[in-house]
Amino acid sequence: DVVLTQSPLSLPVTLGQPASISCRSSQSLVYSDGTTYLNWFQHRPGQSPRRLIYKVSNRDSGVPDRFSGSGSGTDFTLKISRVEAEDVGIYYCMQGTHWPPGYTFGQGTKLEIK
Amino acid sequence: EVQLVQSGAEVKKPGESLRLFCKGSGFTFTNYWISWVRQVPGKGLEWMGRIDPSDSETNYSPSFQGHVTISVDKSIKTAYLQWNSLKASDTAIYYCARLETYPDYWGQGTLVTVSS
């Protein structure tokens, strides 16, 4: 089965500084139609999760442009250009290319303010 | 306004059965798959499975296949997540969500506590 490995698992960041999270897949996430179904989710404390990025690099509506996604094949990155206090939470990558097993999340990366 | 409204918190004993609901409003319920996602306290998100309300087709994660049942009653725009025999390890927050749309939509989550 496809496994998504995130790093780091813990990310202390100073306000206003950039942050970067890596997501590596055990298999290519390019689907037969050429689309790469790799998404990024944010889960703030006490809230429901929400998707930030879909298909590698597309921001969902309402997501600040300080969030960006990139990558291809098996290696993907979520970047926050300048971390704000509201960005505290856990970030997950999720693949939707391989069925079964269906959607698969990475282990999560906990972002905190230094 | 699109909304997914979930059941309230539950406290159950091991071996008991449970059915959670997720009621949709503000959209054509039969047009969108509904997924269920688990978060065990202190652990990450896990996708459990999904259902197509138009025909009740389901897909399950291999990790949850056979342990839970996902169903739907499209007449009342409601999806369900059901256990026949709960275990302590089922203690978690359960979310329903629409993941295949832009943006995605999530319910508020239901805390299930299983303890003797």
GROMACS .gro file of C-alpha atoms in nm:
model
  230
    1ASP     CA    1   0.000   0.000   0.000
    2VAL     CA    2   0.105   0.358  -0.057
    3VAL     CA    3   0.263   0.526   0.247
    4LEU     CA    4   0.305   0.900   0.292
    5THR     CA    5   0.595   1.010   0.512
    6GLN     CA    6   0.599   1.366   0.638
    7SER     CA    7   0.893   1.557   0.780
    8PRO     CA    8   0.949   1.712   1.017
    9LEU     CA    9   0.686   1.581   1.257
   10SER     CA   10   0.731   1.885   1.480
   11LEU     CA   11   0.797   2.233   1.342
   12PRO     CA   12   0.863   2.524   1.580
   13VAL     CA   13   0.860   2.850   1.384
   14THR     CA   14   0.910   3.213   1.478
   15LEU     CA   15   0.623   3.444   1.381
   16GLY     CA   16   0.686   3.600   1.043
   17GLN     CA   17   0.936   3.336   0.940
   18PRO     CA   18   0.884   3.082   0.660
   19ALA     CA   19   0.800   2.717   0.718
   20SER     CA   20   0.825   2.411   0.496
   21ILE     CA   21   0.681   2.061   0.529
   22SER     CA   22   0.785   1.765   0.317
   23CYS     CA   23   0.565   1.475   0.212
   24ARG     CA   24   0.725   1.175   0.045
   25SER     CA   25   0.521   0.894  -0.108
   26SER     CA   26   0.627   0.531  -0.134
   27GLN     CA   27   0.481   0.525  -0.487
   28SER     CA   28   0.433   0.780  -0.761
   29LEU     CA   29   0.111   0.979  -0.712
   30VAL     CA   30   0.060   1.045  -1.081
   31TYR     CA   31  -0.271   0.893  -1.185
   32SER     CA   32  -0.327   0.730  -1.524
   33ASP     CA   33  -0.492   1.050  -1.648
   34GLY     CA   34  -0.177   1.248  -1.570
   35THR     CA   35  -0.325   1.419  -1.263
   36THR     CA   36  -0.146   1.406  -0.930
   37TYR     CA   37  -0.397   1.373  -0.647
   38LEU     CA   38  -0.194   1.511  -0.357
   39ASN     CA   39  -0.369   1.744  -0.113
   40TRP     CA   40  -0.270   1.934   0.200
   41PHE     CA   41  -0.495   1.980   0.502
   42GLN     CA   42  -0.476   2.204   0.807
   43HIS     CA   43  -0.622   2.095   1.141
   44ARG     CA   44  -0.633   2.374   1.395
   45PRO     CA   45  -0.693   2.294   1.764
   46GLY     CA   46  -1.063   2.259   1.842
   47GLN     CA   47  -1.172   2.291   1.479
   48SER     CA   48  -1.257   2.058   1.196
   49PRO     CA   49  -0.984   1.999   0.940
   50ARG     CA   50  -0.988   2.192   0.616
   51ARG     CA   51  -0.809   2.145   0.286
   52LEU     CA   52  -0.558   2.412   0.188
   53ILE     CA   53  -0.415   2.275  -0.135
   54TYR     CA   54  -0.551   2.027  -0.390
   55LYS     CA   55  -0.377   1.852  -0.681
   56VAL     CA   56  -0.031   1.954  -0.556
   57SER     CA   57  -0.043   2.330  -0.601
   58ASN     CA   58  -0.400   2.464  -0.621
   59ARG     CA   59  -0.516   2.674  -0.327
   60ASP     CA   60  -0.870   2.621  -0.206
   61SER     CA   61  -1.093   2.928  -0.193
   62GLY     CA   62  -1.032   3.145   0.109
   63VAL     CA   63  -0.683   3.008   0.173
   64PRO     CA   64  -0.427   3.286   0.222
   65ASP     CA   65  -0.169   3.315  -0.053
   66ARG     CA   66   0.113   3.266   0.198
   67PHE     CA   67   0.035   2.894   0.160
   68SER     CA   68   0.176   2.721  -0.146
   69GLY     CA   69   0.222   2.365  -0.261
   70SER     CA   70   0.471   2.215  -0.501
   71GLY     CA   71   0.626   1.889  -0.607
   72SER     CA   72   0.583   1.599  -0.842
   73GLY     CA   73   0.592   1.221  -0.856
   74THR     CA   74   0.678   1.116  -0.502
   75ASP     CA   75   0.810   1.435  -0.340
   76PHE     CA   76   0.589   1.723  -0.233
   77THR     CA   77   0.621   2.034  -0.021
   78LEU     CA   78   0.387   2.271   0.159
   79LYS     CA   79   0.534   2.614   0.223
   80ILE     CA   80   0.414   2.898   0.439
   81SER     CA   81   0.590   3.218   0.339
   82ARG     CA   82   0.538   3.401   0.671
   83VAL     CA   83   0.392   3.211   0.963
   84GLU     CA   84   0.112   3.378   1.156
   85ALA     CA   85  -0.031   3.284   1.495
   86GLU     CA   86  -0.346   3.140   1.333
   87ASP     CA   87  -0.133   2.885   1.145
   88VAL     CA   88  -0.074   2.680   1.461
   89GLY     CA   89  -0.204   2.329   1.413
   90ILE     CA   90  -0.129   1.999   1.245
   91TYR     CA   91  -0.072   1.975   0.872
   92TYR     CA   92  -0.137   1.660   0.673
   93CYS     CA   93  -0.070   1.554   0.319
   94MET     CA   94  -0.324   1.317   0.168
   95GLN     CA   95  -0.315   1.112  -0.151
   96GLY     CA   96  -0.616   1.024  -0.363
   97THR     CA   97  -0.439   0.854  -0.654
   98HIS     CA   98  -0.426   0.492  -0.542
   99TRP     CA   99  -0.757   0.304  -0.502
  100PRO     CA  100  -0.756   0.081  -0.306
  101PRO     CA  101  -0.662   0.175  -0.035
  102GLY     CA  102  -0.844   0.501  -0.100
  103TYR     CA  103  -0.748   0.829   0.061
  104THR     CA  104  -0.434   0.804   0.272
  105PHE     CA  105  -0.301   1.067   0.510
  106GLY     CA  106   0.056   1.132   0.616
  107GLN     CA  107   0.135   1.118   0.989
  108GLY     CA  108   0.092   1.492   1.033
  109THR     CA  109   0.330   1.776   1.115
  110LYS     CA  110   0.263   1.984   1.423
  111LEU     CA  111   0.341   2.349   1.368
  112GLU     CA  112   0.390   2.563   1.678
  113ILE     CA  113   0.516   2.911   1.745
  114LYS     CA  114   0.859   2.938   1.900
  115GLU     CA  115  -2.506   2.746   0.283
  116VAL     CA  116  -2.354   2.400   0.269
  117GLN     CA  117  -2.364   2.229   0.607
  118LEU     CA  118  -2.285   1.885   0.743
  119VAL     CA  119  -2.429   1.849   1.093
  120GLN     CA  120  -2.322   1.552   1.301
  121SER     CA  121  -2.452   1.366   1.606
  122GLY     CA  122  -2.366   1.475   1.956
  123ALA     CA  123  -2.100   1.317   2.175
  124GLU     CA  124  -2.149   0.957   2.281
  125VAL     CA  125  -2.025   0.756   2.579
  126LYS     CA  126  -2.059   0.381   2.534
  127LYS     CA  127  -1.937   0.058   2.687
  128PRO     CA  128  -1.728  -0.203   2.504
  129GLY     CA  129  -1.948  -0.441   2.312
  130GLU     CA  130  -2.229  -0.190   2.263
  131SER     CA  131  -2.351  -0.081   1.923
  132LEU     CA  132  -2.355   0.274   1.792
  133ARG     CA  133  -2.473   0.468   1.489
  134LEU     CA  134  -2.354   0.820   1.417
  135PHE     CA  135  -2.529   1.046   1.171
  136CYS     CA  136  -2.421   1.324   0.937
  137LYS     CA  137  -2.702   1.536   0.793
  138GLY     CA  138  -2.643   1.745   0.486
  139SER     CA  139  -2.815   2.068   0.390
  140GLY     CA  140  -2.767   2.349   0.142
  141PHE     CA  141  -2.670   2.122  -0.147
  142THR     CA  142  -2.803   1.835  -0.357
  143PHE     CA  143  -2.716   1.550  -0.123
  144THR     CA  144  -2.714   1.279  -0.389
  145ASN     CA  145  -2.452   1.459  -0.599
  146TYR     CA  146  -2.158   1.421  -0.361
  147TRP     CA  147  -1.975   1.139  -0.189
  148ILE     CA  148  -1.967   1.161   0.192
  149SER     CA  149  -1.650   1.041   0.365
  150TRP     CA  150  -1.586   0.952   0.728
  151VAL     CA  151  -1.253   1.042   0.891
  152ARG     CA  152  -1.127   0.932   1.233
  153GLN     CA  153  -0.895   1.110   1.471
  154VAL     CA  154  -0.783   0.909   1.771
  155PRO     CA  155  -0.679   1.142   2.058
  156GLY     CA  156  -0.320   1.246   2.008
  157LYS     CA  157  -0.301   1.069   1.672
  158GLY     CA  158  -0.343   1.169   1.310
  159LEU     CA  159  -0.632   1.170   1.068
  160GLU     CA  160  -0.744   0.841   0.913
  161TRP     CA  161  -0.984   0.809   0.622
  162MET     CA  162  -1.232   0.532   0.697
  163GLY     CA  163  -1.446   0.515   0.388
  164ARG     CA  164  -1.709   0.693   0.183
  165ILE     CA  165  -2.054   0.651   0.036
  166ASP     CA  166  -2.225   0.776  -0.277
  167PRO     CA  167  -2.574   0.880  -0.158
  168SER     CA  168  -2.722   0.841  -0.505
  169ASP     CA  169  -2.681   0.460  -0.511
  170SER     CA  170  -2.525   0.371  -0.173
  171GLU     CA  171  -2.201   0.255  -0.335
  172THR     CA  172  -1.931   0.241  -0.069
  173ASN     CA  173  -1.551   0.236  -0.060
  174TYR     CA  174  -1.375   0.137   0.261
  175SER     CA  175  -1.018   0.176   0.375
  176PRO     CA  176  -0.873  -0.175   0.424
  177SER     CA  177  -0.800  -0.068   0.784
  178PHE     CA  178  -1.172  -0.027   0.856
  179GLN     CA  179  -1.338  -0.275   0.620
  180GLY     CA  180  -1.546  -0.517   0.823
  181HIS     CA  181  -1.522  -0.310   1.142
  182VAL     CA  182  -1.770  -0.035   1.054
  183THR     CA  183  -2.062   0.010   0.819
  184ILE     CA  184  -2.133   0.326   0.623
  185SER     CA  185  -2.487   0.375   0.503
  186VAL     CA  186  -2.720   0.649   0.387
  187ASP     CA  187  -3.083   0.750   0.383
  188LYS     CA  188  -3.106   0.988   0.092
  189SER     CA  189  -3.470   1.071   0.166
  190ILE     CA  190  -3.355   1.257   0.477
  191LYS     CA  191  -3.011   1.359   0.340
  192THR     CA  192  -2.829   1.169   0.612
  193ALA     CA  193  -2.523   0.946   0.613
  194TYR     CA  194  -2.442   0.704   0.893
  195LEU     CA  195  -2.139   0.537   1.049
  196GLN     CA  196  -2.222   0.227   1.249
  197TRP     CA  197  -2.052  -0.023   1.481
  198ASN     CA  198  -2.207  -0.350   1.599
  199SER     CA  199  -1.961  -0.402   1.884
  200LEU     CA  200  -1.749  -0.114   2.005
  201LYS     CA  201  -1.401  -0.148   2.146
  202ALA     CA  202  -1.206   0.088   2.368
  203SER     CA  203  -0.979   0.152   2.070
  204ASP     CA  204  -1.277   0.310   1.887
  205THR     CA  205  -1.250   0.610   2.119
  206ALA     CA  206  -1.196   0.900   1.881
  207ILE     CA  207  -1.344   1.202   1.711
  208TYR     CA  208  -1.528   1.111   1.392
  209TYR     CA  209  -1.578   1.361   1.113
  210CYS     CA  210  -1.793   1.340   0.804
  211ALA     CA  211  -1.674   1.538   0.507
  212ARG     CA  212  -1.722   1.617   0.141
  213LEU     CA  213  -1.372   1.578   0.006
  214GLU     CA  214  -1.421   1.573  -0.370
  215THR     CA  215  -1.542   1.931  -0.402
  216TYR     CA  216  -1.379   2.268  -0.411
  217PRO     CA  217  -1.383   2.376  -0.137
  218ASP     CA  218  -1.420   2.075   0.089
  219TYR     CA  219  -1.682   2.070   0.366
  220TRP     CA  220  -1.661   1.904   0.706
  221GLY     CA  221  -1.899   1.831   0.987
  222GLN     CA  222  -1.822   1.954   1.336
  223GLY     CA  223  -1.706   1.613   1.453
  224THR     CA  224  -1.848   1.366   1.705
  225LEU     CA  225  -1.650   1.251   2.009
  226VAL     CA  226  -1.706   0.886   2.085
  227THR     CA  227  -1.578   0.756   2.417
  228VAL     CA  228  -1.578   0.381   2.474
  229SER     CA  229  -1.502   0.285   2.832
  230SER     CA  230  -1.613   0.026   3.081
   0.00000   0.00000   0.00000
